[in-house]
């Protein structure tokens, strides 16, 4: 969340930022409510000061002083009750206000996002008909969407044989590159409580939620290990010399969204998948550098997979609330949509101190011994299912076998996937 005082002092800027991001937030209502909260706190402090003065002085009019003290106590009780209600409303409104936007981010809706990089690998030019990843996986006997529907519901699936081995190979492949870059591997919980979800900006309740909530204990299935990797540092003060923190989580991810249509067919948008996620925690002045580092790791992973891809600088209107700036890496998927489309396979976001304020993550400055909020950043090492889509469709051979990229072969153990 943004700093309360900053919003009041920069009301016009925050209003404009919300408009750029298409955020339907009543910033003026927050300011009115926050000022009311401050006035109540100020009056409560005045009452306490007067009560302390009455308690200390020995007045000849002791009875009058006693009556005044009773009046002040009654007023204080009423103010405290009002303060609880007003503070709660202020907190709710504050959490709806999105982060600021990087001055170089494109302004506008999704269509205004800008391509900033194209990989050296060209789109494949097939002189034979190919199948999309779903039909190919089923023909190879390695993808079973129907059984996933049978045991759960649409959006769940089984993968078998070499396709299952490919998932494991991709996981190890991505983890090695992430760890080589200095990120410590953690296998994380697949659930988080409401406080952690809200602290990272993933609202577990309401119409905007994309969260599977469990029926007890206020727990939720996570949509990304970013949630728990940031959450584990909540209410923590980190020594400056221990920054930046670099961690990578391996987890299952769960999302309620599931759209119909050719662009989201098969494994593209499912309810459960595995993902390697990176999180960096740093001093504010290191945020830009760490963001570029995360992007470079993602870029290297997909260059090593020999896939055609592009990097997109996401427009303001398509940014999630915590992100100050976000890049998406989109791989070419020859059978997505009508005639092939790029599809998002990773993203990386600089969240500045937005999540840190909500989670109360600070660092102690070495020179002054004062505490300040850290910056948090996140980036996808690899969303396994979507990487498999790109590999199956781009590397499909005439005989329906699938070529495995050279640098992935040591992890997979062979050069091709063939029918069972």
mmCIF file with all atom_site columns, C-alpha atoms in Angstrom, residues 230-391:
data_model
loop_
_atom_site.group_PDB
_atom_site.id
_atom_site.type_symbol
_atom_site.label_atom_id
_atom_site.label_alt_id
_atom_site.label_comp_id
_atom_site.label_asym_id
_atom_site.label_entity_id
_atom_site.label_seq_id
_atom_site.pdbx_PDB_ins_code
_atom_site.Cartn_x
_atom_site.Cartn_y
_atom_site.Cartn_z
_atom_site.occupancy
_atom_site.B_iso_or_equiv
_atom_site.pdbx_formal_charge
_atom_site.auth_seq_id
_atom_site.auth_comp_id
_atom_site.auth_asym_id
_atom_site.auth_atom_id
_atom_site.pdbx_PDB_model_num
ATOM 1   C CA . UNK A 1 230 ? 7.139   -12.532 0.777   1.00 0.00 ? 230 UNK A CA 1
ATOM 2   C CA . UNK A 1 231 ? 4.889   -13.551 3.654   1.00 0.00 ? 231 UNK A CA 1
ATOM 3   C CA . UNK A 1 232 ? 7.666   -15.407 5.467   1.00 0.00 ? 232 UNK A CA 1
ATOM 4   C CA . UNK A 1 233 ? 9.396   -12.043 5.991   1.00 0.00 ? 233 UNK A CA 1
ATOM 5   C CA . UNK A 1 234 ? 6.293   -10.284 7.384   1.00 0.00 ? 234 UNK A CA 1
ATOM 6   C CA . UNK A 1 235 ? 6.945   -8.262  10.568  1.00 0.00 ? 235 UNK A CA 1
ATOM 7   C CA . UNK A 1 236 ? 10.689  -8.689  10.048  1.00 0.00 ? 236 UNK A CA 1
ATOM 8   C CA . UNK A 1 237 ? 13.518  -6.157  10.100  1.00 0.00 ? 237 UNK A CA 1
ATOM 9   C CA . UNK A 1 238 ? 16.494  -7.245  7.991   1.00 0.00 ? 238 UNK A CA 1
ATOM 10  C CA . UNK A 1 239 ? 20.004  -5.893  8.533   1.00 0.00 ? 239 UNK A CA 1
ATOM 11  C CA . UNK A 1 240 ? 21.175  -3.772  5.601   1.00 0.00 ? 240 UNK A CA 1
ATOM 12  C CA . UNK A 1 241 ? 24.256  -5.962  5.103   1.00 0.00 ? 241 UNK A CA 1
ATOM 13  C CA . UNK A 1 242 ? 21.973  -8.999  4.573   1.00 0.00 ? 242 UNK A CA 1
ATOM 14  C CA . UNK A 1 243 ? 20.299  -7.385  1.557   1.00 0.00 ? 243 UNK A CA 1
ATOM 15  C CA . UNK A 1 244 ? 19.414  -8.220  -1.104  1.00 0.00 ? 244 UNK A CA 1
ATOM 16  C CA . UNK A 1 245 ? 17.559  -11.390 -0.166  1.00 0.00 ? 245 UNK A CA 1
ATOM 17  C CA . UNK A 1 246 ? 17.204  -13.755 -3.134  1.00 0.00 ? 246 UNK A CA 1
ATOM 18  C CA . UNK A 1 247 ? 14.880  -16.754 -2.786  1.00 0.00 ? 247 UNK A CA 1
ATOM 19  C CA . UNK A 1 248 ? 13.154  -19.084 -5.244  1.00 0.00 ? 248 UNK A CA 1
ATOM 20  C CA . UNK A 1 249 ? 10.071  -21.140 -4.492  1.00 0.00 ? 249 UNK A CA 1
ATOM 21  C CA . UNK A 1 250 ? 8.905   -24.375 -6.059  1.00 0.00 ? 250 UNK A CA 1
ATOM 22  C CA . UNK A 1 251 ? 5.201   -24.921 -5.525  1.00 0.00 ? 251 UNK A CA 1
ATOM 23  C CA . UNK A 1 252 ? 1.911   -26.000 -6.951  1.00 0.00 ? 252 UNK A CA 1
ATOM 24  C CA . UNK A 1 253 ? -0.227  -23.026 -7.965  1.00 0.00 ? 253 UNK A CA 1
ATOM 25  C CA . UNK A 1 254 ? -4.016  -22.883 -7.945  1.00 0.00 ? 254 UNK A CA 1
ATOM 26  C CA . UNK A 1 255 ? -6.290  -20.409 -9.728  1.00 0.00 ? 255 UNK A CA 1
ATOM 27  C CA . UNK A 1 256 ? -10.052 -20.385 -10.091 1.00 0.00 ? 256 UNK A CA 1
ATOM 28  C CA . UNK A 1 257 ? -10.026 -18.623 -13.480 1.00 0.00 ? 257 UNK A CA 1
ATOM 29  C CA . UNK A 1 258 ? -10.626 -20.802 -16.499 1.00 0.00 ? 258 UNK A CA 1
ATOM 30  C CA . UNK A 1 259 ? -11.634 -19.212 -19.789 1.00 0.00 ? 259 UNK A CA 1
ATOM 31  C CA . UNK A 1 260 ? -13.084 -20.992 -22.814 1.00 0.00 ? 260 UNK A CA 1
ATOM 32  C CA . UNK A 1 261 ? -11.841 -20.616 -26.381 1.00 0.00 ? 261 UNK A CA 1
ATOM 33  C CA . UNK A 1 262 ? -8.973  -21.710 -28.565 1.00 0.00 ? 262 UNK A CA 1
ATOM 34  C CA . UNK A 1 263 ? -6.466  -19.246 -27.063 1.00 0.00 ? 263 UNK A CA 1
ATOM 35  C CA . UNK A 1 264 ? -6.829  -20.853 -23.617 1.00 0.00 ? 264 UNK A CA 1
ATOM 36  C CA . UNK A 1 265 ? -7.320  -24.465 -24.728 1.00 0.00 ? 265 UNK A CA 1
ATOM 37  C CA . UNK A 1 266 ? -5.563  -27.385 -23.045 1.00 0.00 ? 266 UNK A CA 1
ATOM 38  C CA . UNK A 1 267 ? -2.840  -26.493 -20.537 1.00 0.00 ? 267 UNK A CA 1
ATOM 39  C CA . UNK A 1 268 ? -2.810  -22.730 -21.148 1.00 0.00 ? 268 UNK A CA 1
ATOM 40  C CA . UNK A 1 269 ? -5.286  -21.793 -18.411 1.00 0.00 ? 269 UNK A CA 1
ATOM 41  C CA . UNK A 1 270 ? -5.865  -24.536 -15.869 1.00 0.00 ? 270 UNK A CA 1
ATOM 42  C CA . UNK A 1 271 ? -6.725  -24.661 -12.186 1.00 0.00 ? 271 UNK A CA 1
ATOM 43  C CA . UNK A 1 272 ? -3.486  -26.307 -11.017 1.00 0.00 ? 272 UNK A CA 1
ATOM 44  C CA . UNK A 1 273 ? 0.098   -26.162 -12.269 1.00 0.00 ? 273 UNK A CA 1
ATOM 45  C CA . UNK A 1 274 ? 3.691   -26.124 -11.027 1.00 0.00 ? 274 UNK A CA 1
ATOM 46  C CA . UNK A 1 275 ? 5.868   -23.048 -11.083 1.00 0.00 ? 275 UNK A CA 1
ATOM 47  C CA . UNK A 1 276 ? 9.331   -21.876 -10.104 1.00 0.00 ? 276 UNK A CA 1
ATOM 48  C CA . UNK A 1 277 ? 9.048   -18.336 -8.707  1.00 0.00 ? 277 UNK A CA 1
ATOM 49  C CA . UNK A 1 278 ? 11.802  -15.898 -7.721  1.00 0.00 ? 278 UNK A CA 1
ATOM 50  C CA . UNK A 1 279 ? 11.519  -13.165 -5.085  1.00 0.00 ? 279 UNK A CA 1
ATOM 51  C CA . UNK A 1 280 ? 14.087  -10.471 -4.322  1.00 0.00 ? 280 UNK A CA 1
ATOM 52  C CA . UNK A 1 281 ? 14.001  -8.153  -1.298  1.00 0.00 ? 281 UNK A CA 1
ATOM 53  C CA . UNK A 1 282 ? 16.289  -5.136  -1.444  1.00 0.00 ? 282 UNK A CA 1
ATOM 54  C CA . UNK A 1 283 ? 16.995  -1.523  -0.571  1.00 0.00 ? 283 UNK A CA 1
ATOM 55  C CA . UNK A 1 284 ? 14.976  0.992   -2.627  1.00 0.00 ? 284 UNK A CA 1
ATOM 56  C CA . UNK A 1 285 ? 18.013  2.140   -4.613  1.00 0.00 ? 285 UNK A CA 1
ATOM 57  C CA . UNK A 1 286 ? 18.618  -1.444  -5.800  1.00 0.00 ? 286 UNK A CA 1
ATOM 58  C CA . UNK A 1 287 ? 15.074  -2.065  -7.059  1.00 0.00 ? 287 UNK A CA 1
ATOM 59  C CA . UNK A 1 288 ? 15.678  -1.220  -10.721 1.00 0.00 ? 288 UNK A CA 1
ATOM 60  C CA . UNK A 1 289 ? 18.849  -3.327  -10.860 1.00 0.00 ? 289 UNK A CA 1
ATOM 61  C CA . UNK A 1 290 ? 17.161  -6.364  -9.290  1.00 0.00 ? 290 UNK A CA 1
ATOM 62  C CA . UNK A 1 291 ? 14.212  -6.022  -11.668 1.00 0.00 ? 291 UNK A CA 1
ATOM 63  C CA . UNK A 1 292 ? 16.578  -6.164  -14.632 1.00 0.00 ? 292 UNK A CA 1
ATOM 64  C CA . UNK A 1 293 ? 18.353  -9.140  -13.044 1.00 0.00 ? 293 UNK A CA 1
ATOM 65  C CA . UNK A 1 294 ? 15.103  -11.096 -12.766 1.00 0.00 ? 294 UNK A CA 1
ATOM 66  C CA . UNK A 1 295 ? 14.234  -10.295 -16.372 1.00 0.00 ? 295 UNK A CA 1
ATOM 67  C CA . UNK A 1 296 ? 17.692  -11.426 -17.530 1.00 0.00 ? 296 UNK A CA 1
ATOM 68  C CA . UNK A 1 297 ? 17.265  -14.797 -15.770 1.00 0.00 ? 297 UNK A CA 1
ATOM 69  C CA . UNK A 1 298 ? 13.884  -15.365 -17.428 1.00 0.00 ? 298 UNK A CA 1
ATOM 70  C CA . UNK A 1 299 ? 15.335  -14.363 -20.779 1.00 0.00 ? 299 UNK A CA 1
ATOM 71  C CA . UNK A 1 300 ? 18.275  -16.795 -20.430 1.00 0.00 ? 300 UNK A CA 1
ATOM 72  C CA . UNK A 1 301 ? 15.967  -19.697 -19.554 1.00 0.00 ? 301 UNK A CA 1
ATOM 73  C CA . UNK A 1 302 ? 13.943  -19.254 -22.733 1.00 0.00 ? 302 UNK A CA 1
ATOM 74  C CA . UNK A 1 303 ? 16.996  -18.573 -24.899 1.00 0.00 ? 303 UNK A CA 1
ATOM 75  C CA . UNK A 1 304 ? 18.421  -21.880 -23.625 1.00 0.00 ? 304 UNK A CA 1
ATOM 76  C CA . UNK A 1 305 ? 15.134  -23.568 -24.576 1.00 0.00 ? 305 UNK A CA 1
ATOM 77  C CA . UNK A 1 306 ? 15.651  -22.260 -28.142 1.00 0.00 ? 306 UNK A CA 1
ATOM 78  C CA . UNK A 1 307 ? 12.140  -20.822 -28.281 1.00 0.00 ? 307 UNK A CA 1
ATOM 79  C CA . UNK A 1 308 ? 10.883  -17.776 -30.195 1.00 0.00 ? 308 UNK A CA 1
ATOM 80  C CA . UNK A 1 309 ? 9.697   -15.210 -27.660 1.00 0.00 ? 309 UNK A CA 1
ATOM 81  C CA . UNK A 1 310 ? 9.275   -11.510 -27.049 1.00 0.00 ? 310 UNK A CA 1
ATOM 82  C CA . UNK A 1 311 ? 9.369   -9.289  -23.951 1.00 0.00 ? 311 UNK A CA 1
ATOM 83  C CA . UNK A 1 312 ? 6.535   -6.835  -23.319 1.00 0.00 ? 312 UNK A CA 1
ATOM 84  C CA . UNK A 1 313 ? 6.596   -3.712  -21.132 1.00 0.00 ? 313 UNK A CA 1
ATOM 85  C CA . UNK A 1 314 ? 3.098   -3.850  -19.639 1.00 0.00 ? 314 UNK A CA 1
ATOM 86  C CA . UNK A 1 315 ? 0.858   -0.796  -19.965 1.00 0.00 ? 315 UNK A CA 1
ATOM 87  C CA . UNK A 1 316 ? -0.435  0.988   -16.859 1.00 0.00 ? 316 UNK A CA 1
ATOM 88  C CA . UNK A 1 317 ? -4.029  -0.170  -17.297 1.00 0.00 ? 317 UNK A CA 1
ATOM 89  C CA . UNK A 1 318 ? -2.989  -3.825  -17.278 1.00 0.00 ? 318 UNK A CA 1
ATOM 90  C CA . UNK A 1 319 ? -0.813  -3.712  -14.147 1.00 0.00 ? 319 UNK A CA 1
ATOM 91  C CA . UNK A 1 320 ? -1.868  -5.534  -10.999 1.00 0.00 ? 320 UNK A CA 1
ATOM 92  C CA . UNK A 1 321 ? -2.246  -3.333  -7.915  1.00 0.00 ? 321 UNK A CA 1
ATOM 93  C CA . UNK A 1 322 ? 1.178   -4.124  -6.345  1.00 0.00 ? 322 UNK A CA 1
ATOM 94  C CA . UNK A 1 323 ? 3.282   -3.687  -9.520  1.00 0.00 ? 323 UNK A CA 1
ATOM 95  C CA . UNK A 1 324 ? 5.155   -0.436  -10.169 1.00 0.00 ? 324 UNK A CA 1
ATOM 96  C CA . UNK A 1 325 ? 6.482   -1.860  -13.426 1.00 0.00 ? 325 UNK A CA 1
ATOM 97  C CA . UNK A 1 326 ? 5.980   -5.256  -15.033 1.00 0.00 ? 326 UNK A CA 1
ATOM 98  C CA . UNK A 1 327 ? 7.479   -7.151  -17.938 1.00 0.00 ? 327 UNK A CA 1
ATOM 99  C CA . UNK A 1 328 ? 5.873   -10.204 -19.535 1.00 0.00 ? 328 UNK A CA 1
ATOM 100 C CA . UNK A 1 329 ? 7.824   -12.764 -21.531 1.00 0.00 ? 329 UNK A CA 1
ATOM 101 C CA . UNK A 1 330 ? 5.602   -14.259 -24.222 1.00 0.00 ? 330 UNK A CA 1
ATOM 102 C CA . UNK A 1 331 ? 6.534   -17.399 -26.162 1.00 0.00 ? 331 UNK A CA 1
ATOM 103 C CA . UNK A 1 332 ? 5.298   -18.113 -29.668 1.00 0.00 ? 332 UNK A CA 1
ATOM 104 C CA . UNK A 1 333 ? 2.616   -20.821 -29.689 1.00 0.00 ? 333 UNK A CA 1
ATOM 105 C CA . UNK A 1 334 ? 1.939   -21.851 -33.327 1.00 0.00 ? 334 UNK A CA 1
ATOM 106 C CA . UNK A 1 335 ? -1.524  -23.333 -32.676 1.00 0.00 ? 335 UNK A CA 1
ATOM 107 C CA . UNK A 1 336 ? -2.809  -20.807 -30.153 1.00 0.00 ? 336 UNK A CA 1
ATOM 108 C CA . UNK A 1 337 ? -5.842  -18.878 -31.354 1.00 0.00 ? 337 UNK A CA 1
ATOM 109 C CA . UNK A 1 338 ? -6.280  -18.616 -35.118 1.00 0.00 ? 338 UNK A CA 1
ATOM 110 C CA . UNK A 1 339 ? -2.952  -19.032 -36.881 1.00 0.00 ? 339 UNK A CA 1
ATOM 111 C CA . UNK A 1 340 ? -0.699  -18.812 -33.837 1.00 0.00 ? 340 UNK A CA 1
ATOM 112 C CA . UNK A 1 341 ? -0.200  -16.223 -31.106 1.00 0.00 ? 341 UNK A CA 1
ATOM 113 C CA . UNK A 1 342 ? 2.314   -15.198 -28.499 1.00 0.00 ? 342 UNK A CA 1
ATOM 114 C CA . UNK A 1 343 ? 1.259   -16.345 -25.028 1.00 0.00 ? 343 UNK A CA 1
ATOM 115 C CA . UNK A 1 344 ? 2.495   -15.183 -21.625 1.00 0.00 ? 344 UNK A CA 1
ATOM 116 C CA . UNK A 1 345 ? 4.889   -17.687 -20.044 1.00 0.00 ? 345 UNK A CA 1
ATOM 117 C CA . UNK A 1 346 ? 6.648   -15.577 -17.389 1.00 0.00 ? 346 UNK A CA 1
ATOM 118 C CA . UNK A 1 347 ? 6.403   -12.135 -15.824 1.00 0.00 ? 347 UNK A CA 1
ATOM 119 C CA . UNK A 1 348 ? 8.502   -10.021 -13.488 1.00 0.00 ? 348 UNK A CA 1
ATOM 120 C CA . UNK A 1 349 ? 7.310   -7.108  -11.349 1.00 0.00 ? 349 UNK A CA 1
ATOM 121 C CA . UNK A 1 350 ? 8.917   -4.394  -9.260  1.00 0.00 ? 350 UNK A CA 1
ATOM 122 C CA . UNK A 1 351 ? 6.470   -3.817  -6.388  1.00 0.00 ? 351 UNK A CA 1
ATOM 123 C CA . UNK A 1 352 ? 8.586   -1.101  -4.686  1.00 0.00 ? 352 UNK A CA 1
ATOM 124 C CA . UNK A 1 353 ? 7.563   -0.847  -1.000  1.00 0.00 ? 353 UNK A CA 1
ATOM 125 C CA . UNK A 1 354 ? 3.869   -1.528  -1.720  1.00 0.00 ? 354 UNK A CA 1
ATOM 126 C CA . UNK A 1 355 ? 3.874   -5.097  -0.360  1.00 0.00 ? 355 UNK A CA 1
ATOM 127 C CA . UNK A 1 356 ? 6.485   -4.292  2.293   1.00 0.00 ? 356 UNK A CA 1
ATOM 128 C CA . UNK A 1 357 ? 4.219   -1.679  3.907   1.00 0.00 ? 357 UNK A CA 1
ATOM 129 C CA . UNK A 1 358 ? 1.316   -4.129  4.039   1.00 0.00 ? 358 UNK A CA 1
ATOM 130 C CA . UNK A 1 359 ? 3.506   -6.931  5.393   1.00 0.00 ? 359 UNK A CA 1
ATOM 131 C CA . UNK A 1 360 ? 5.670   -4.661  7.579   1.00 0.00 ? 360 UNK A CA 1
ATOM 132 C CA . UNK A 1 361 ? 9.022   -5.742  6.110   1.00 0.00 ? 361 UNK A CA 1
ATOM 133 C CA . UNK A 1 362 ? 11.813  -3.287  6.931   1.00 0.00 ? 362 UNK A CA 1
ATOM 134 C CA . UNK A 1 363 ? 15.580  -3.082  6.939   1.00 0.00 ? 363 UNK A CA 1
ATOM 135 C CA . UNK A 1 364 ? 17.888  -1.457  9.487   1.00 0.00 ? 364 UNK A CA 1
ATOM 136 C CA . UNK A 1 365 ? 20.176  1.127   7.896   1.00 0.00 ? 365 UNK A CA 1
ATOM 137 C CA . UNK A 1 366 ? 23.790  0.573   8.878   1.00 0.00 ? 366 UNK A CA 1
ATOM 138 C CA . UNK A 1 367 ? 24.825  4.236   9.142   1.00 0.00 ? 367 UNK A CA 1
ATOM 139 C CA . UNK A 1 368 ? 21.818  5.701   10.968  1.00 0.00 ? 368 UNK A CA 1
ATOM 140 C CA . UNK A 1 369 ? 20.417  2.605   12.730  1.00 0.00 ? 369 UNK A CA 1
ATOM 141 C CA . UNK A 1 370 ? 16.968  3.711   11.502  1.00 0.00 ? 370 UNK A CA 1
ATOM 142 C CA . UNK A 1 371 ? 14.430  1.369   9.923   1.00 0.00 ? 371 UNK A CA 1
ATOM 143 C CA . UNK A 1 372 ? 12.952  1.815   6.436   1.00 0.00 ? 372 UNK A CA 1
ATOM 144 C CA . UNK A 1 373 ? 10.703  -0.260  4.214   1.00 0.00 ? 373 UNK A CA 1
ATOM 145 C CA . UNK A 1 374 ? 12.334  -2.628  1.726   1.00 0.00 ? 374 UNK A CA 1
ATOM 146 C CA . UNK A 1 375 ? 11.389  -3.137  -1.918  1.00 0.00 ? 375 UNK A CA 1
ATOM 147 C CA . UNK A 1 376 ? 9.997   -6.501  -3.044  1.00 0.00 ? 376 UNK A CA 1
ATOM 148 C CA . UNK A 1 377 ? 10.306  -7.885  -6.566  1.00 0.00 ? 377 UNK A CA 1
ATOM 149 C CA . UNK A 1 378 ? 9.138   -11.119 -8.134  1.00 0.00 ? 378 UNK A CA 1
ATOM 150 C CA . UNK A 1 379 ? 9.717   -13.034 -11.332 1.00 0.00 ? 379 UNK A CA 1
ATOM 151 C CA . UNK A 1 380 ? 8.636   -16.352 -12.802 1.00 0.00 ? 380 UNK A CA 1
ATOM 152 C CA . UNK A 1 381 ? 11.509  -18.779 -13.246 1.00 0.00 ? 381 UNK A CA 1
ATOM 153 C CA . UNK A 1 382 ? 9.262   -21.100 -15.222 1.00 0.00 ? 382 UNK A CA 1
ATOM 154 C CA . UNK A 1 383 ? 5.537   -21.847 -15.375 1.00 0.00 ? 383 UNK A CA 1
ATOM 155 C CA . UNK A 1 384 ? 5.973   -25.484 -16.360 1.00 0.00 ? 384 UNK A CA 1
ATOM 156 C CA . UNK A 1 385 ? 2.708   -26.096 -18.232 1.00 0.00 ? 385 UNK A CA 1
ATOM 157 C CA . UNK A 1 386 ? 2.995   -23.082 -20.510 1.00 0.00 ? 386 UNK A CA 1
ATOM 158 C CA . UNK A 1 387 ? 6.633   -23.861 -21.279 1.00 0.00 ? 387 UNK A CA 1
ATOM 159 C CA . UNK A 1 388 ? 5.510   -27.345 -22.331 1.00 0.00 ? 388 UNK A CA 1
ATOM 160 C CA . UNK A 1 389 ? 2.917   -25.837 -24.688 1.00 0.00 ? 389 UNK A CA 1
ATOM 161 C CA . UNK A 1 390 ? 5.631   -23.830 -26.450 1.00 0.00 ? 390 UNK A CA 1
ATOM 162 C CA . UNK A 1 391 ? 7.976   -26.822 -26.687 1.00 0.00 ? 391 UNK A CA 1
#
